[in-house]
mmCIF file of C-alpha atoms in Angstrom:
data_model
loop_
_atom_site.group_PDB
_atom_site.id
_atom_site.type_symbol
_atom_site.label_atom_id
_atom_site.label_comp_id
_atom_site.label_asym_id
_atom_site.label_seq_id
_atom_site.Cartn_x
_atom_site.Cartn_y
_atom_site.Cartn_z
ATOM 1 C CA UNK A 1 -22.078 -79.835 -84.178
ATOM 2 C CA UNK A 2 -22.410 -77.048 -85.971
ATOM 3 C CA UNK A 3 -25.884 -77.411 -86.774
ATOM 4 C CA UNK A 4 -26.864 -77.843 -83.479
ATOM 5 C CA UNK A 5 -25.048 -74.574 -82.120
ATOM 6 C CA UNK A 6 -26.987 -72.939 -84.791
ATOM 7 C CA UNK A 7 -30.211 -74.497 -84.035
ATOM 8 C CA UNK A 8 -29.516 -73.625 -80.501
ATOM 9 C CA UNK A 9 -29.018 -70.040 -81.267
ATOM 10 C CA UNK A 10 -32.299 -69.732 -83.100
ATOM 11 C CA UNK A 11 -33.988 -71.151 -80.269
ATOM 12 C CA UNK A 12 -32.445 -68.749 -77.996
ATOM 13 C CA UNK A 13 -33.868 -66.009 -80.315
ATOM 14 C CA UNK A 14 -37.384 -67.142 -80.173
ATOM 15 C CA UNK A 15 -37.132 -66.764 -76.347
ATOM 16 C CA UNK A 16 -37.049 -70.617 -75.302
ATOM 17 C CA UNK A 17 -34.223 -70.038 -73.200
ATOM 18 C CA UNK A 18 -30.425 -69.199 -73.273
ATOM 19 C CA UNK A 19 -27.989 -70.772 -75.871
ATOM 20 C CA UNK A 20 -26.311 -73.108 -73.489
ATOM 21 C CA UNK A 21 -29.787 -74.088 -72.319
ATOM 22 C CA UNK A 22 -31.046 -74.719 -75.678
ATOM 23 C CA UNK A 23 -27.853 -77.016 -76.591
ATOM 24 C CA UNK A 24 -28.488 -79.037 -73.653
ATOM 25 C CA UNK A 25 -32.447 -79.376 -74.556
ATOM 26 C CA UNK A 26 -31.104 -80.271 -78.190
ATOM 27 C CA UNK A 27 -28.726 -83.279 -76.419
ATOM 28 C CA UNK A 28 -31.792 -84.287 -74.389
ATOM 29 C CA UNK A 29 -33.932 -84.851 -77.431
ATOM 30 C CA UNK A 30 -36.655 -82.048 -76.560
ATOM 31 C CA UNK A 31 -36.083 -80.704 -79.878
ATOM 32 C CA UNK A 32 -37.389 -82.947 -82.810
ATOM 33 C CA UNK A 33 -38.494 -82.804 -86.466
ATOM 34 C CA UNK A 34 -36.887 -81.038 -89.178
ATOM 35 C CA UNK A 35 -37.438 -78.090 -91.169
ATOM 36 C CA UNK A 36 -40.806 -76.538 -90.713
ATOM 37 C CA UNK A 37 -41.707 -79.174 -88.699
ATOM 38 C CA UNK A 38 -39.410 -78.638 -85.807
ATOM 39 C CA UNK A 39 -40.979 -79.389 -82.263
ATOM 40 C CA UNK A 40 -39.938 -78.396 -78.710
ATOM 41 C CA UNK A 41 -41.226 -80.478 -76.172
ATOM 42 C CA UNK A 42 -43.559 -82.013 -78.674
ATOM 43 C CA UNK A 43 -45.375 -78.395 -79.626
ATOM 44 C CA UNK A 44 -44.870 -76.846 -82.887
ATOM 45 C CA UNK A 45 -42.068 -74.433 -82.772
ATOM 46 C CA UNK A 46 -43.107 -70.498 -82.399
ATOM 47 C CA UNK A 47 -43.181 -68.615 -85.633
ATOM 48 C CA UNK A 48 -39.836 -67.033 -86.930
ATOM 49 C CA UNK A 49 -39.270 -63.224 -86.493
ATOM 50 C CA UNK A 50 -41.866 -61.054 -88.207
ATOM 51 C CA UNK A 51 -44.899 -62.720 -86.517
ATOM 52 C CA UNK A 52 -47.984 -60.469 -85.618
ATOM 53 C CA UNK A 53 -50.379 -61.289 -82.939
ATOM 54 C CA UNK A 54 -53.778 -60.052 -82.523
ATOM 55 C CA UNK A 55 -55.344 -59.881 -78.903
ATOM 56 C CA UNK A 56 -58.933 -59.259 -77.463
ATOM 57 C CA UNK A 57 -57.328 -56.921 -74.650
ATOM 58 C CA UNK A 58 -59.464 -57.087 -71.372
ATOM 59 C CA UNK A 59 -60.098 -54.007 -69.098
ATOM 60 C CA UNK A 60 -57.334 -53.415 -66.258
ATOM 61 C CA UNK A 61 -54.267 -54.211 -68.166
ATOM 62 C CA UNK A 62 -51.789 -51.645 -69.372
ATOM 63 C CA UNK A 63 -49.578 -52.068 -72.552
ATOM 64 C CA UNK A 64 -46.375 -50.591 -70.932
ATOM 65 C CA UNK A 65 -43.758 -53.045 -69.677
ATOM 66 C CA UNK A 66 -42.805 -50.415 -67.280
ATOM 67 C CA UNK A 67 -46.149 -49.640 -65.875
ATOM 68 C CA UNK A 68 -47.194 -51.138 -62.371
ATOM 69 C CA UNK A 69 -50.013 -53.659 -62.381
ATOM 70 C CA UNK A 70 -51.458 -56.066 -64.640
ATOM 71 C CA UNK A 71 -49.906 -55.836 -68.095
ATOM 72 C CA UNK A 72 -51.080 -57.137 -71.491
ATOM 73 C CA UNK A 73 -47.902 -59.282 -71.883
ATOM 74 C CA UNK A 74 -48.809 -61.555 -68.908
ATOM 75 C CA UNK A 75 -51.631 -62.820 -71.160
ATOM 76 C CA UNK A 76 -48.702 -64.117 -73.691
ATOM 77 C CA UNK A 77 -46.335 -67.035 -73.277
ATOM 78 C CA UNK A 78 -43.584 -65.847 -70.883
ATOM 79 C CA UNK A 79 -41.140 -66.818 -73.467
ATOM 80 C CA UNK A 80 -42.412 -64.379 -76.113
ATOM 81 C CA UNK A 81 -41.110 -61.277 -73.725
ATOM 82 C CA UNK A 82 -37.715 -63.039 -74.450
ATOM 83 C CA UNK A 83 -37.623 -63.065 -78.247
ATOM 84 C CA UNK A 84 -34.968 -61.300 -80.042
ATOM 85 C CA UNK A 85 -36.024 -58.677 -81.887
ATOM 86 C CA UNK A 86 -38.370 -57.966 -78.989
ATOM 87 C CA UNK A 87 -42.303 -58.010 -79.318
ATOM 88 C CA UNK A 88 -43.768 -54.885 -78.767
ATOM 89 C CA UNK A 89 -47.545 -53.764 -78.751
ATOM 90 C CA UNK A 90 -48.554 -51.657 -82.098
ATOM 91 C CA UNK A 91 -49.325 -48.303 -80.173
ATOM 92 C CA UNK A 92 -51.457 -48.791 -76.981
ATOM 93 C CA UNK A 93 -54.647 -48.928 -75.540
ATOM 94 C CA UNK A 94 -54.955 -47.460 -71.945
ATOM 95 C CA UNK A 95 -55.998 -49.854 -69.066
ATOM 96 C CA UNK A 96 -59.592 -49.155 -69.368
ATOM 97 C CA UNK A 97 -59.963 -49.474 -73.051
ATOM 98 C CA UNK A 98 -60.904 -52.987 -74.269
ATOM 99 C CA UNK A 99 -60.582 -54.825 -77.837
ATOM 100 C CA UNK A 100 -58.115 -55.274 -80.605
ATOM 101 C CA UNK A 101 -54.559 -54.931 -79.908
ATOM 102 C CA UNK A 102 -51.573 -55.886 -82.017
ATOM 103 C CA UNK A 103 -48.222 -56.936 -81.295
ATOM 104 C CA UNK A 104 -45.209 -57.551 -83.432
ATOM 105 C CA UNK A 105 -41.467 -58.380 -83.518
ATOM 106 C CA UNK A 106 -41.071 -56.755 -86.924
ATOM 107 C CA UNK A 107 -39.660 -53.421 -86.207
ATOM 108 C CA UNK A 108 -40.480 -51.879 -89.604
ATOM 109 C CA UNK A 109 -43.913 -52.919 -89.661
ATOM 110 C CA UNK A 110 -44.068 -51.673 -86.162
ATOM 111 C CA UNK A 111 -43.039 -48.242 -87.155
ATOM 112 C CA UNK A 112 -45.100 -48.067 -90.260
ATOM 113 C CA UNK A 113 -48.281 -48.931 -88.524
ATOM 114 C CA UNK A 114 -47.650 -46.262 -85.693
ATOM 115 C CA UNK A 115 -46.377 -43.600 -88.137
ATOM 116 C CA UNK A 116 -48.503 -40.495 -88.098
ATOM 117 C CA UNK A 117 -48.325 -41.112 -91.917
ATOM 118 C CA UNK A 118 -50.147 -44.349 -91.707
ATOM 119 C CA UNK A 119 -53.914 -44.014 -92.389
ATOM 120 C CA UNK A 120 -55.231 -47.286 -91.500
ATOM 121 C CA UNK A 121 -58.656 -46.845 -89.993
ATOM 122 C CA UNK A 122 -59.095 -47.579 -86.251
ATOM 123 C CA UNK A 123 -62.677 -48.107 -85.313
ATOM 124 C CA UNK A 124 -64.004 -47.596 -81.536
ATOM 125 C CA UNK A 125 -67.187 -48.349 -79.692
ATOM 126 C CA UNK A 126 -67.897 -45.731 -76.971
ATOM 127 C CA UNK A 127 -70.340 -45.775 -74.414
ATOM 128 C CA UNK A 128 -71.043 -42.046 -73.046
ATOM 129 C CA UNK A 129 -72.121 -40.636 -69.683
ATOM 130 C CA UNK A 130 -74.761 -38.528 -71.269
ATOM 131 C CA UNK A 131 -77.083 -38.738 -74.384
ATOM 132 C CA UNK A 132 -75.433 -37.601 -77.726
ATOM 133 C CA UNK A 133 -76.888 -34.155 -78.667
ATOM 134 C CA UNK A 134 -76.825 -34.445 -82.583
ATOM 135 C CA UNK A 135 -73.877 -32.224 -83.476
ATOM 136 C CA UNK A 136 -71.035 -34.537 -82.854
ATOM 137 C CA UNK A 137 -70.917 -36.287 -86.184
ATOM 138 C CA UNK A 138 -70.635 -33.114 -87.992
ATOM 139 C CA UNK A 139 -67.844 -31.884 -85.613
ATOM 140 C CA UNK A 140 -65.793 -34.827 -85.905
ATOM 141 C CA UNK A 141 -66.155 -34.795 -89.542
ATOM 142 C CA UNK A 142 -65.265 -31.441 -90.200
ATOM 143 C CA UNK A 143 -61.396 -31.477 -89.850
ATOM 144 C CA UNK A 144 -61.381 -28.437 -87.735
ATOM 145 C CA UNK A 145 -61.393 -29.904 -84.281
ATOM 146 C CA UNK A 146 -58.652 -28.834 -82.116
ATOM 147 C CA UNK A 147 -58.028 -30.898 -78.998
ATOM 148 C CA UNK A 148 -57.090 -29.357 -75.964
ATOM 149 C CA UNK A 149 -53.266 -28.463 -75.668
ATOM 150 C CA UNK A 150 -52.745 -28.989 -79.280
ATOM 151 C CA UNK A 151 -52.154 -26.772 -82.340
ATOM 152 C CA UNK A 152 -53.067 -28.952 -85.067
ATOM 153 C CA UNK A 153 -56.837 -29.836 -85.949
ATOM 154 C CA UNK A 154 -57.776 -33.536 -86.092
ATOM 155 C CA UNK A 155 -58.255 -35.316 -89.497
ATOM 156 C CA UNK A 156 -61.789 -36.072 -90.508
ATOM 157 C CA UNK A 157 -63.405 -38.823 -88.429
ATOM 158 C CA UNK A 158 -66.601 -40.815 -89.052
ATOM 159 C CA UNK A 159 -69.410 -41.117 -86.286
ATOM 160 C CA UNK A 160 -72.167 -43.573 -86.334
ATOM 161 C CA UNK A 161 -74.870 -43.046 -83.763
ATOM 162 C CA UNK A 162 -75.797 -46.586 -82.324
ATOM 163 C CA UNK A 163 -77.847 -45.416 -79.474
ATOM 164 C CA UNK A 164 -78.647 -42.814 -77.180
ATOM 165 C CA UNK A 165 -75.381 -43.025 -75.342
ATOM 166 C CA UNK A 166 -73.491 -45.291 -77.596
ATOM 167 C CA UNK A 167 -71.697 -44.513 -80.990
ATOM 168 C CA UNK A 168 -69.124 -45.974 -83.391
ATOM 169 C CA UNK A 169 -66.142 -43.717 -84.179
ATOM 170 C CA UNK A 170 -63.651 -44.582 -86.891
ATOM 171 C CA UNK A 171 -60.526 -42.536 -86.921
ATOM 172 C CA UNK A 172 -57.232 -42.418 -88.939
ATOM 173 C CA UNK A 173 -54.896 -40.986 -86.354
ATOM 174 C CA UNK A 174 -53.695 -42.124 -82.820
ATOM 175 C CA UNK A 175 -53.182 -39.416 -80.972
ATOM 176 C CA UNK A 176 -53.012 -39.641 -77.013
ATOM 177 C CA UNK A 177 -56.334 -40.725 -75.762
ATOM 178 C CA UNK A 178 -57.920 -39.312 -78.799
ATOM 179 C CA UNK A 179 -61.454 -40.618 -78.842
ATOM 180 C CA UNK A 180 -61.696 -39.606 -75.110
ATOM 181 C CA UNK A 181 -60.417 -36.285 -75.767
ATOM 182 C CA UNK A 182 -62.667 -35.722 -79.060
ATOM 183 C CA UNK A 183 -65.912 -36.670 -76.871
ATOM 184 C CA UNK A 184 -64.778 -34.340 -74.117
ATOM 185 C CA UNK A 185 -64.419 -31.637 -76.716
ATOM 186 C CA UNK A 186 -68.114 -32.307 -77.710
ATOM 187 C CA UNK A 187 -69.009 -31.810 -74.114
ATOM 188 C CA UNK A 188 -69.482 -35.399 -73.036
ATOM 189 C CA UNK A 189 -67.509 -38.141 -71.313
ATOM 190 C CA UNK A 190 -66.526 -41.666 -72.467
ATOM 191 C CA UNK A 191 -67.572 -44.150 -69.662
ATOM 192 C CA UNK A 192 -66.556 -47.408 -71.742
ATOM 193 C CA UNK A 193 -64.385 -47.687 -74.699
ATOM 194 C CA UNK A 194 -63.835 -50.800 -76.995
ATOM 195 C CA UNK A 195 -61.337 -51.246 -80.184
ATOM 196 C CA UNK A 196 -63.895 -52.985 -82.462
ATOM 197 C CA UNK A 197 -61.385 -52.670 -85.916
ATOM 198 C CA UNK A 198 -57.848 -52.027 -86.975
ATOM 199 C CA UNK A 199 -57.794 -51.548 -90.593
ATOM 200 C CA UNK A 200 -59.512 -54.447 -92.210
ATOM 201 C CA UNK A 201 -58.889 -56.737 -89.014
ATOM 202 C CA UNK A 202 -61.544 -57.349 -86.555
ATOM 203 C CA UNK A 203 -61.747 -59.583 -83.407
ATOM 204 C CA UNK A 204 -64.370 -62.184 -84.766
ATOM 205 C CA UNK A 205 -65.467 -64.484 -82.023
ATOM 206 C CA UNK A 206 -62.107 -64.324 -80.390
ATOM 207 C CA UNK A 207 -62.762 -64.460 -76.282
ATOM 208 C CA UNK A 208 -61.722 -61.633 -74.527
ATOM 209 C CA UNK A 209 -58.187 -62.074 -72.981
ATOM 210 C CA UNK A 210 -57.275 -64.582 -75.604
ATOM 211 C CA UNK A 211 -54.942 -64.104 -78.780
ATOM 212 C CA UNK A 212 -54.075 -65.652 -81.982
ATOM 213 C CA UNK A 213 -51.502 -65.233 -84.716
ATOM 214 C CA UNK A 214 -52.194 -63.487 -87.860
ATOM 215 C CA UNK A 215 -51.662 -65.216 -91.157
ATOM 216 C CA UNK A 216 -49.769 -63.966 -93.963
ATOM 217 C CA UNK A 217 -52.483 -62.640 -95.849
ATOM 218 C CA UNK A 218 -53.967 -60.760 -92.688
ATOM 219 C CA UNK A 219 -50.594 -59.217 -92.226
ATOM 220 C CA UNK A 220 -50.101 -58.266 -96.034
ATOM 221 C CA UNK A 221 -53.687 -56.633 -95.865
ATOM 222 C CA UNK A 222 -52.309 -54.031 -93.297
ATOM 223 C CA UNK A 223 -50.439 -52.920 -96.165
#
């Protein structure tokens, strides 16, 4: 039936399998329900294209599919990697950085969030190798700090000292290894880095290594 072929195509785009496999799954009764209550093997169907995922990234995982070693995508259901349009991380956290990481298959949203014109604040908690000296907050807020190898100063950033060797830094850019390079420019070294917030989003009580879908309201809050 035409409806079954259309459903098989839709399921294939969600990553459940090839169209032929989905046609067979429909014939075998693995797809049940109707409309918004569709289920696959008794489980609610994955969201349609446009979903956004929030993950509490653990250390030791990289964000590029081409890298060697453990990848953040391994923490998601394997079928998510087969979705069309594809699922991608919103920017990257390096392997040693933990915390809030977003994924989406919405290309327009992805490009808007990673665009240099995006001014969404991102907050990081840093543990440093040496005690803070007291000049860092003014330096980061000045709007004149130039990172090594670059010819454009950083936008002002807000530093909150939380301990002798700990601080919370909020930036509105996303340059390569920016937070680590900022502290290096201030004469220090980041030993541990955790992203605590992305715009209005925080991790809440989400355990490390776990993920959840954003609500429509949360997605809208990203602007």
